[in-house]
C-alpha cells in the first residue's frame, strides 16, 4: 500500500480484492475515460484538459513520491491538481485527512489556491500572513473540518506542526511548490518540515509531490562539483525522486524564448572617471556624517547601527549612480530620503532599527544636492528634455535599455498589446528606474510601474496594490513592469514577448525562472552585459551550460553522493505532542520576546553575543529586562549559527519549565481564551459573540413561599402579618389587609419598609407588623383561597366576570400549578388588644354574590321594597347590596366600584358632559339606548384601575406630592350588572398595592436565603445586610430604584486588585504581560460566569422588571406549563420575545427567565462589592475563596518582595528619594520599592530585572 494511504481509505471505493488502491487508480486513469471511483459526483474533471505527459507524471506520483522538474509554463500545477483528483477518496469529507499545498510566498498561495478552486470541486482553504489569525487548536480543528485542501505558506504549516495544531498523520497529500527551497543546508521551512516531522518509517506518512523549474538553487549549486550532490540531497530531504519530460514532448506546448545579449560599455566616452569623482564626493559626505556620530550619538549600539545603515544607503546610492547615471543617483537619494525608518531599512536591505535617522537624512540631502548642482549646471533639470539622453545623466547601461525599448515601439503598434518585464536585483533600483522610464517622452508608448514584494516594507506596495498592478498588467492598462525577483518565482504575470535582465541573474534558478516569463511565440529574453566585464560575458554561457548539465544529470545520474543532513535537536512536550527544533526555536524566541510588554520607547528583543572559547563558539542570550529569565548560555559549538540554535532551544525549554510557555509551546498570551462579549457598550473586557444572546435560567422562589398547607388534615396554622399602608398625602382610604403564610418570616423580612410610588408624586409607605399564628379550619381555608382567587381574577383577569357565572375553586386545579403559598385577606384590627382577625364578614359577603355558585348557607332576601331597591340589568337588587360593590356597565364594557347612590340625580337630570341634555338623551345619542327607568337615581361609581409597577421611581426631586382628585361617573342602574357584592373601592385600592409589595418581599427573601446559605460556609457572611445583597442581585432592568451597578464597580476594582496582588506575590518570575494574562483569565466575564454556575448563583439574580400582569400567586397559577414536551416551544417563544426587544418576558410555571452571561458575571462582582461595604475586605476575600478564586498569600511572600527591592537601593544616587517622598506625602520603609517604580524596562544598566511594569500591573 503506498505511503499516505490507510486501509480505511479504500472503503469508499469498490475495489477488486486483488487490486491495491494505487493499482486501481492507475488502471482507471486514462486519456479517454476516467471513471470517478468515489461515490460523490464530481462536477469538475481536470483530466479533460490534461496533456499526455501530465497524466503520465500523475501516474508516477501515485506510485511514489516524486519531484516534477519542468520549465515555467509546462503545467506543473495542473499535475498537482490531477494528483489531488486521483487521491480525492482520501481527502473528501467525511474523511478526516486533508491535502496541504505549500507555496513559499503569499502571492503564490492566493494564485495556486484560485487555480485549485477553479480546476476542482474540493473545498479549498487559503491561509497566509494576511489571513485571519488562528491561535488555538479548536480554530484549526474547525478549518480542517470545513476544508479538504489547505493552501498555505510553509511557515504556517511549520508553526502548526510544531505546536501540534496539525499532525503529519492527518495529511494524505503534501505538495511543495517551488520545492528547490528545501535545501539541506538551509533553515527554510520546507527543510524544517521534512527534517523534523516527516518520518518515512512511520505507518502513516503523506504522499510527497514537489514542483520546480530548477532542482538546484543558490550560487555554486549548479557547478559540476556540486550539481549531483545538490539534486541527490533535494531528493533525500523530500524523500522523493526527480522526474522530467524530454524537450521534444514539450515543444508542441511550450515556446522557448530567444536569448539575446545587448552590450554596453561602462568606460566609453570617459564617463567612468566622472562616476569615480562622484563616488569620491559621496565617500567624503559619508565620512563627514560618520565623524559626526561620535559627537551626537552617545549609545554605542545605536552608533554602530547608524554606521551600518549609512554604509548600506551609501552603497545603494553609488550602485544607482553607476547603473543608472546621475539621474538614477538623484532618484535613489530622493526615494530613500522620503521613506520612513522601516521603509528605508527595507529599501537598502539593512538590519536593526536603533539608528540615528538625522545622520542618514543629512547624507541623503547632501547627496541629492550634489547631483542637482551638476544637472542645473548643465541646464538639464527635466527628464522630458532630449539633452538628458546622454552620459553621465544616463548611464550607458540605461541608454542601452532605452534603445531596446524604443526599437520595440513598432512591435507595440504591430502586435496585440505586447508586454515587457525588466528584472532588477534591488528595490531602490526598481523604483528609480520605473520613475525614469515613466517620465521619458521617448517611451510614451510604454505604460510602466514597478513591482516589488509586499515584504519590502513599502507603504506604497501593499498586497492590494500589488494585485492591482498585476491585474493592470494582465489587462493591458500597463505593458511594462520593472520587477525584482518577486516576478520570477511562479507569480502569475501575463505572458509577455520581452523579458530584459537589467541586472544579471545571480543563480541558474533565477536565470530559468525569469526566462519563463517570456512565453509568447517569438518572444525575446534579453541580457544587458558590460562588454568590458569578461565575468559578465561568461556568466550567460555559464547559465546555459549549467541548465544543460542539470538536464543531463536528471536523465543519467553520475553520483549518489549527498550532503550530510545535520541532526536537529528537538524539545518535545509529551503531554501535548508539541515539539520545537533548534532551527525553529530562534523564531519562536523572537516571537515570545515580541509578546513582552512594550511601548514606544522599548522594543523587547533578545540580544546575542558570541565568545570563542577553548571547546568552540558559545552564544550568550541576554533577554529584555522584563523577561522572567535574563541569561542563557549555549554549550560550545562548531559555528555561530549552531551555538545560537543551541542557546535558543535551551531558552525555549527553560521558558516552558517556568510556565511562560503553554503545553503547546506558545506564549501564554497566545493561548488565552478570548473573553466573552456582550452587546453592551460598557463591557470593556472584550468577549465572545455567543454571549450577546441570553441563556435560560430558573429563578428561585423563596422557601417561605414554597411551603404548602394543602396536605394539612384539619386545622391550618398560618403566621399572620398586618400589611400597614401609610399614604402620603392621605387622599385615599385603604382597606386593611393581612398576609398569612405557613413559615415565619425572617427578622429582616419582618422589618421590610417599602415606599410604593403612585402617580403625581404620591406614595404609600408599606410595612409588616407580625401578629402571631392564626388558625383556619377547613371551611375557612377554602373560603380564604376562593376569596384570593376572586380578587386576583378581578384585578388581573376581569374579563371572566363579563359572563353571568364565574366558578371559583375548581378543586386541585386552582393550586396544583402554583409555586407560591400565601394568602392576602381583609382583616379587622383591634389595636388596643393587639389582635388581628380575618374580616370573614366581608369575605362571605363577596363570595355570596350572585355571579358565584352560592354557598350552602347563603340566603337571598326577596322581594326588595321599592324604596330600598334598584332595577339593575340583571334584576332588582337592594341598595345596600349595590353600594360598595362591583358592577359591570355593558354599554361601556367597563367595570366600576359603586360607592353610593346619587339621590340628587336620575336619568332625566342634565348630563355632566353636555350640561344641557339629560343622561337619557346622551345615551340615546351615543349608544342608541332607551332608558326604561329614567326616574331611577344614578349610581356614583369609579372605574376599576389597571395594575402598575409601583417599585420604580415615579417621584421627582423638585416636585412635592399632591392630592389627586378621584375620577367618578354617574351610571343608570338599569345598564349595570351587579357582579360582586361588598367589593368596595377601598378594598380595590389596597389590592392594587399588594402585587408590588409581594414582589419586593419575595426578592428580599431570596437575598436572605442566599445570605443564610453563604453563612454556612464562612461566618463573615452573617454580618452583611440582606438589603445590600438584594441590591447586588438586582439589575438596572428591574427598575426598582436601586441596582447592582454601584456595587459592581467597587467589586470589579477589588476583584482585580485582590487577584493581581495574589499573582504578584505568588508568581515572582512572571513578567507583567503573563501576570495580566493570568489575572484576565480569572477576572474575565467568562470565568466569573462559569464559577457562578457551579455555585448556582444564577437562580438568585433578579433581571426582569416587575410586570403586574404576570403576578402569579395562590389562586392564579401560571397558565404556561413547562415540561419536557413543551419546554422547547416555550423557550423558543421566550427567545423570540427577547429578540423583538420586549421589556418583559412570558413567564412559565418554572420561573425561567433569560439572563446574559455578562449579567451573571456582573452580579458576582456586585456581591464582592456588597461584602466590602457591609463586612469589609476579609468577608470579600472569604466570598471569593468560596466561589473558587484564590486571592490569599503568605506573609513570607510579601516579605520576600520587600527584601528583593534592596537591590535597587544603589540607584538612589540618581533619584532624589526624599524629594519624591515629600511630594507623595508618604515615607517608604523599603526605599527599593519606590525606586523600582521609576526603572523603565529599557534601562538595563543596574544588572537586574525590571519590576516597574509588575508594580504598574499590581
mmCIF file of N, CA and C in Angstrom, residues 608-684:
data_model
loop_
_atom_site.group_PDB
_atom_site.id
_atom_site.type_symbol
_atom_site.label_atom_id
_atom_site.label_comp_id
_atom_site.label_asym_id
_atom_site.label_seq_id
_atom_site.Cartn_x
_atom_site.Cartn_y
_atom_site.Cartn_z
ATOM 1 N N UNK A 608 22.188 38.694 21.162
ATOM 2 C CA UNK A 608 23.058 37.527 21.033
ATOM 3 C C UNK A 608 24.523 37.975 21.033
ATOM 4 N N UNK A 609 25.318 37.345 21.877
ATOM 5 C CA UNK A 609 26.745 37.655 21.954
ATOM 6 C C UNK A 609 27.518 36.332 21.839
ATOM 7 N N UNK A 610 28.586 36.365 21.035
ATOM 8 C CA UNK A 610 29.321 35.134 20.748
ATOM 9 C C UNK A 610 30.735 35.233 21.317
ATOM 10 N N UNK A 611 31.194 34.107 21.909
ATOM 11 C CA UNK A 611 32.525 34.066 22.524
ATOM 12 C C UNK A 611 33.249 32.815 22.022
ATOM 13 N N UNK A 612 34.453 33.035 21.548
ATOM 14 C CA UNK A 612 35.269 31.935 21.037
ATOM 15 C C UNK A 612 36.049 31.336 22.200
ATOM 16 N N UNK A 613 35.576 30.215 22.699
ATOM 17 C CA UNK A 613 36.212 29.575 23.841
ATOM 18 C C UNK A 613 37.012 28.356 23.390
ATOM 19 N N UNK A 614 37.613 27.701 24.340
ATOM 20 C CA UNK A 614 38.516 26.597 24.050
ATOM 21 C C UNK A 614 37.829 25.465 23.280
ATOM 22 N N UNK A 615 36.614 25.090 23.694
ATOM 23 C CA UNK A 615 35.925 23.948 23.090
ATOM 24 C C UNK A 615 35.035 24.334 21.916
ATOM 25 N N UNK A 616 34.949 25.599 21.603
ATOM 26 C CA UNK A 616 34.119 26.025 20.491
ATOM 27 C C UNK A 616 33.498 27.381 20.752
ATOM 28 N N UNK A 617 32.560 27.752 19.897
ATOM 29 C CA UNK A 617 31.891 29.056 19.997
ATOM 30 C C UNK A 617 30.683 28.926 20.925
ATOM 31 N N UNK A 618 30.590 29.868 21.861
ATOM 32 C CA UNK A 618 29.494 29.881 22.837
ATOM 33 C C UNK A 618 28.646 31.116 22.596
ATOM 34 N N UNK A 619 27.340 30.932 22.604
ATOM 35 C CA UNK A 619 26.391 32.045 22.415
ATOM 36 C C UNK A 619 25.749 32.403 23.743
ATOM 37 N N UNK A 620 25.751 33.684 24.081
ATOM 38 C CA UNK A 620 25.053 34.193 25.259
ATOM 39 C C UNK A 620 23.817 34.955 24.790
ATOM 40 N N UNK A 621 22.662 34.596 25.308
ATOM 41 C CA UNK A 621 21.436 35.343 25.009
ATOM 42 C C UNK A 621 21.103 36.212 26.211
ATOM 43 N N UNK A 622 21.046 37.519 25.997
ATOM 44 C CA UNK A 622 20.618 38.460 27.024
ATOM 45 C C UNK A 622 19.161 38.816 26.726
ATOM 46 N N UNK A 623 18.288 38.532 27.662
ATOM 47 C CA UNK A 623 16.857 38.772 27.461
ATOM 48 C C UNK A 623 16.486 40.205 27.830
ATOM 49 N N UNK A 624 15.365 40.695 27.317
ATOM 50 C CA UNK A 624 14.881 42.012 27.757
ATOM 51 C C UNK A 624 14.701 42.041 29.269
ATOM 52 N N UNK A 625 14.805 43.209 29.862
ATOM 53 C CA UNK A 625 14.812 43.321 31.320
ATOM 54 C C UNK A 625 13.511 42.862 31.962
ATOM 55 N N UNK A 626 12.401 42.859 31.205
ATOM 56 C CA UNK A 626 11.141 42.435 31.812
ATOM 57 C C UNK A 626 10.788 40.985 31.514
ATOM 58 N N UNK A 627 11.761 40.215 31.030
ATOM 59 C CA UNK A 627 11.550 38.787 30.806
ATOM 60 C C UNK A 627 11.808 38.037 32.114
ATOM 61 N N UNK A 628 11.221 36.848 32.281
ATOM 62 C CA UNK A 628 11.396 36.099 33.540
ATOM 63 C C UNK A 628 12.792 35.501 33.697
ATOM 64 N N UNK A 629 13.511 35.340 32.603
ATOM 65 C CA UNK A 629 14.899 34.894 32.691
ATOM 66 C C UNK A 629 15.778 35.956 32.022
ATOM 67 N N UNK A 630 17.051 35.995 32.398
ATOM 68 C CA UNK A 630 17.901 37.097 31.945
ATOM 69 C C UNK A 630 19.093 36.653 31.107
ATOM 70 N N UNK A 631 19.539 35.405 31.307
ATOM 71 C CA UNK A 631 20.724 34.960 30.577
ATOM 72 C C UNK A 631 20.629 33.475 30.277
ATOM 73 N N UNK A 632 20.944 33.117 29.040
ATOM 74 C CA UNK A 632 21.052 31.718 28.629
ATOM 75 C C UNK A 632 22.401 31.562 27.920
ATOM 76 N N UNK A 633 23.123 30.522 28.264
ATOM 77 C CA UNK A 633 24.442 30.271 27.667
ATOM 78 C C UNK A 633 24.399 28.926 26.955
ATOM 79 N N UNK A 634 24.835 28.912 25.711
ATOM 80 C CA UNK A 634 24.834 27.672 24.932
ATOM 81 C C UNK A 634 26.024 26.803 25.311
ATOM 82 N N UNK A 635 25.965 25.570 24.907
ATOM 83 C CA UNK A 635 27.150 24.709 25.009
ATOM 84 C C UNK A 635 28.057 25.023 23.824
ATOM 85 N N UNK A 636 29.350 24.739 23.906
ATOM 86 C CA UNK A 636 30.279 25.061 22.800
ATOM 87 C C UNK A 636 29.884 24.348 21.507
ATOM 88 N N UNK A 637 29.919 25.083 20.410
ATOM 89 C CA UNK A 637 29.545 24.535 19.105
ATOM 90 C C UNK A 637 30.603 24.906 18.068
ATOM 91 N N UNK A 638 30.482 24.277 16.894
ATOM 92 C CA UNK A 638 31.480 24.490 15.844
ATOM 93 C C UNK A 638 31.294 25.810 15.113
ATOM 94 N N UNK A 639 30.047 26.364 15.132
ATOM 95 C CA UNK A 639 29.779 27.607 14.397
ATOM 96 C C UNK A 639 28.895 28.513 15.225
ATOM 97 N N UNK A 640 28.851 29.792 14.817
ATOM 98 C CA UNK A 640 27.993 30.758 15.498
ATOM 99 C C UNK A 640 26.522 30.371 15.362
ATOM 100 N N UNK A 641 26.150 29.924 14.164
ATOM 101 C CA UNK A 641 24.753 29.553 13.938
ATOM 102 C C UNK A 641 24.352 28.382 14.817
ATOM 103 N N UNK A 642 25.228 27.378 14.936
ATOM 104 C CA UNK A 642 24.918 26.209 15.765
ATOM 105 C C UNK A 642 24.802 26.589 17.235
ATOM 106 N N UNK A 643 25.679 27.506 17.685
ATOM 107 C CA UNK A 643 25.609 27.928 19.093
ATOM 108 C C UNK A 643 24.356 28.751 19.352
ATOM 109 N N UNK A 644 23.937 29.538 18.370
ATOM 110 C CA UNK A 644 22.706 30.320 18.504
ATOM 111 C C UNK A 644 21.496 29.395 18.609
ATOM 112 N N UNK A 645 21.448 28.368 17.748
ATOM 113 C CA UNK A 645 20.356 27.402 17.805
ATOM 114 C C UNK A 645 20.308 26.688 19.155
ATOM 115 N N UNK A 646 21.475 26.284 19.629
ATOM 116 C CA UNK A 646 21.539 25.574 20.900
ATOM 117 C C UNK A 646 21.042 26.445 22.046
ATOM 118 N N UNK A 647 21.465 27.702 22.066
ATOM 119 C CA UNK A 647 21.047 28.612 23.135
ATOM 120 C C UNK A 647 19.546 28.876 23.070
ATOM 121 N N UNK A 648 19.023 29.067 21.864
ATOM 122 C CA UNK A 648 17.585 29.348 21.720
ATOM 123 C C UNK A 648 16.743 28.157 22.156
ATOM 124 N N UNK A 649 17.170 26.954 21.818
ATOM 125 C CA UNK A 649 16.415 25.771 22.244
ATOM 126 C C UNK A 649 16.449 25.625 23.763
ATOM 127 N N UNK A 650 17.599 25.921 24.372
ATOM 128 C CA UNK A 650 17.671 25.904 25.837
ATOM 129 C C UNK A 650 16.722 26.933 26.443
ATOM 130 N N UNK A 651 16.655 28.100 25.814
ATOM 131 C CA UNK A 651 15.778 29.162 26.313
ATOM 132 C C UNK A 651 14.313 28.739 26.243
ATOM 133 N N UNK A 652 13.928 28.114 25.141
ATOM 134 C CA UNK A 652 12.545 27.655 24.992
ATOM 135 C C UNK A 652 12.216 26.638 26.077
ATOM 136 N N UNK A 653 13.145 25.715 26.343
ATOM 137 C CA UNK A 653 12.914 24.683 27.360
ATOM 138 C C UNK A 653 12.763 25.318 28.743
ATOM 139 N N UNK A 654 13.607 26.310 29.052
ATOM 140 C CA UNK A 654 13.519 26.944 30.366
ATOM 141 C C UNK A 654 12.253 27.777 30.502
ATOM 142 N N UNK A 655 11.864 28.479 29.444
ATOM 143 C CA UNK A 655 10.625 29.257 29.489
ATOM 144 C C UNK A 655 9.425 28.352 29.705
ATOM 145 N N UNK A 656 9.457 27.174 29.106
ATOM 146 C CA UNK A 656 8.355 26.220 29.323
ATOM 147 C C UNK A 656 8.343 25.726 30.766
ATOM 148 N N UNK A 657 9.510 25.442 31.300
ATOM 149 C CA UNK A 657 9.579 24.880 32.647
ATOM 150 C C UNK A 657 9.123 25.871 33.708
ATOM 151 N N UNK A 658 9.317 27.182 33.482
ATOM 152 C CA UNK A 658 8.863 28.162 34.480
ATOM 153 C C UNK A 658 7.437 28.629 34.218
ATOM 154 N N UNK A 659 6.796 28.084 33.169
ATOM 155 C CA UNK A 659 5.386 28.386 32.938
ATOM 156 C C UNK A 659 5.108 29.541 32.010
ATOM 157 N N UNK A 660 6.141 30.095 31.358
ATOM 158 C CA UNK A 660 5.900 31.211 30.444
ATOM 159 C C UNK A 660 5.398 30.754 29.080
ATOM 160 N N UNK A 661 5.609 29.479 28.778
ATOM 161 C CA UNK A 661 5.082 28.890 27.548
ATOM 162 C C UNK A 661 4.069 27.824 27.924
ATOM 163 N N UNK A 662 3.044 27.716 27.114
ATOM 164 C CA UNK A 662 1.991 26.732 27.369
ATOM 165 C C UNK A 662 2.454 25.339 26.962
ATOM 166 N N UNK A 663 1.599 24.351 27.169
ATOM 167 C CA UNK A 663 1.921 22.981 26.746
ATOM 168 C C UNK A 663 2.076 22.879 25.240
ATOM 169 N N UNK A 664 1.486 23.833 24.510
ATOM 170 C CA UNK A 664 1.660 23.868 23.052
ATOM 171 C C UNK A 664 2.905 24.648 22.650
ATOM 172 N N UNK A 665 3.704 25.039 23.668
ATOM 173 C CA UNK A 665 4.945 25.795 23.449
ATOM 174 C C UNK A 665 4.685 27.133 22.769
ATOM 175 N N UNK A 666 3.626 27.782 23.193
ATOM 176 C CA UNK A 666 3.308 29.125 22.722
ATOM 177 C C UNK A 666 3.288 30.072 23.908
ATOM 178 N N UNK A 667 3.592 31.356 23.682
ATOM 179 C CA UNK A 667 3.439 32.322 24.766
ATOM 180 C C UNK A 667 2.033 32.248 25.343
ATOM 181 N N UNK A 668 1.942 32.357 26.667
ATOM 182 C CA UNK A 668 0.648 32.179 27.329
ATOM 183 C C UNK A 668 -0.407 33.132 26.780
ATOM 184 N N UNK A 669 0.016 34.356 26.341
ATOM 185 C CA UNK A 669 -0.953 35.309 25.793
ATOM 186 C C UNK A 669 -1.599 34.766 24.530
ATOM 187 N N UNK A 670 -0.839 33.922 23.767
ATOM 188 C CA UNK A 670 -1.360 33.398 22.507
ATOM 189 C C UNK A 670 -2.466 32.389 22.743
ATOM 190 N N UNK A 671 -2.406 31.668 23.882
ATOM 191 C CA UNK A 671 -3.345 30.582 24.124
ATOM 192 C C UNK A 671 -4.460 30.980 25.059
ATOM 193 N N UNK A 672 -4.456 32.253 25.513
ATOM 194 C CA UNK A 672 -5.527 32.702 26.387
ATOM 195 C C UNK A 672 -6.846 32.700 25.641
ATOM 196 N N UNK A 673 -7.869 32.121 26.263
ATOM 197 C CA UNK A 673 -9.180 32.087 25.634
ATOM 198 C C UNK A 673 -9.726 33.501 25.558
ATOM 199 N N UNK A 674 -10.279 33.917 24.418
ATOM 200 C CA UNK A 674 -10.852 35.251 24.351
ATOM 201 C C UNK A 674 -12.027 35.385 25.270
ATOM 202 N N UNK A 675 -12.129 36.524 25.919
ATOM 203 C CA UNK A 675 -13.206 36.712 26.873
ATOM 204 C C UNK A 675 -14.515 36.942 26.153
ATOM 205 N N UNK A 676 -15.564 36.572 26.827
ATOM 206 C CA UNK A 676 -16.849 36.603 26.171
ATOM 207 C C UNK A 676 -17.390 38.009 26.081
ATOM 208 N N UNK A 677 -18.123 38.259 25.025
ATOM 209 C CA UNK A 677 -18.578 39.607 24.733
ATOM 210 C C UNK A 677 -20.062 39.725 24.953
ATOM 211 N N UNK A 678 -20.403 40.923 25.303
ATOM 212 C CA UNK A 678 -21.804 41.245 25.416
ATOM 213 C C UNK A 678 -22.052 42.454 24.542
ATOM 214 N N UNK A 679 -23.254 42.619 24.121
ATOM 215 C CA UNK A 679 -23.548 43.725 23.223
ATOM 216 C C UNK A 679 -23.516 45.062 23.921
ATOM 217 N N UNK A 680 -23.476 45.042 25.242
ATOM 218 C CA UNK A 680 -23.454 46.283 25.993
ATOM 219 C C UNK A 680 -22.178 47.049 25.745
ATOM 220 N N UNK A 681 -22.277 48.362 25.474
ATOM 221 C CA UNK A 681 -21.071 49.133 25.217
ATOM 222 C C UNK A 681 -20.206 49.319 26.443
ATOM 223 N N UNK A 682 -20.759 49.086 27.622
ATOM 224 C CA UNK A 682 -19.986 49.265 28.843
ATOM 225 C C UNK A 682 -19.051 48.122 29.119
ATOM 226 N N UNK A 683 -19.166 47.066 28.365
ATOM 227 C CA UNK A 683 -18.309 45.905 28.584
ATOM 228 C C UNK A 683 -16.962 46.135 27.923
ATOM 229 N N UNK A 684 -15.985 46.515 28.724
ATOM 230 C CA UNK A 684 -14.675 46.834 28.175
ATOM 231 C C UNK A 684 -13.729 45.659 28.201
#
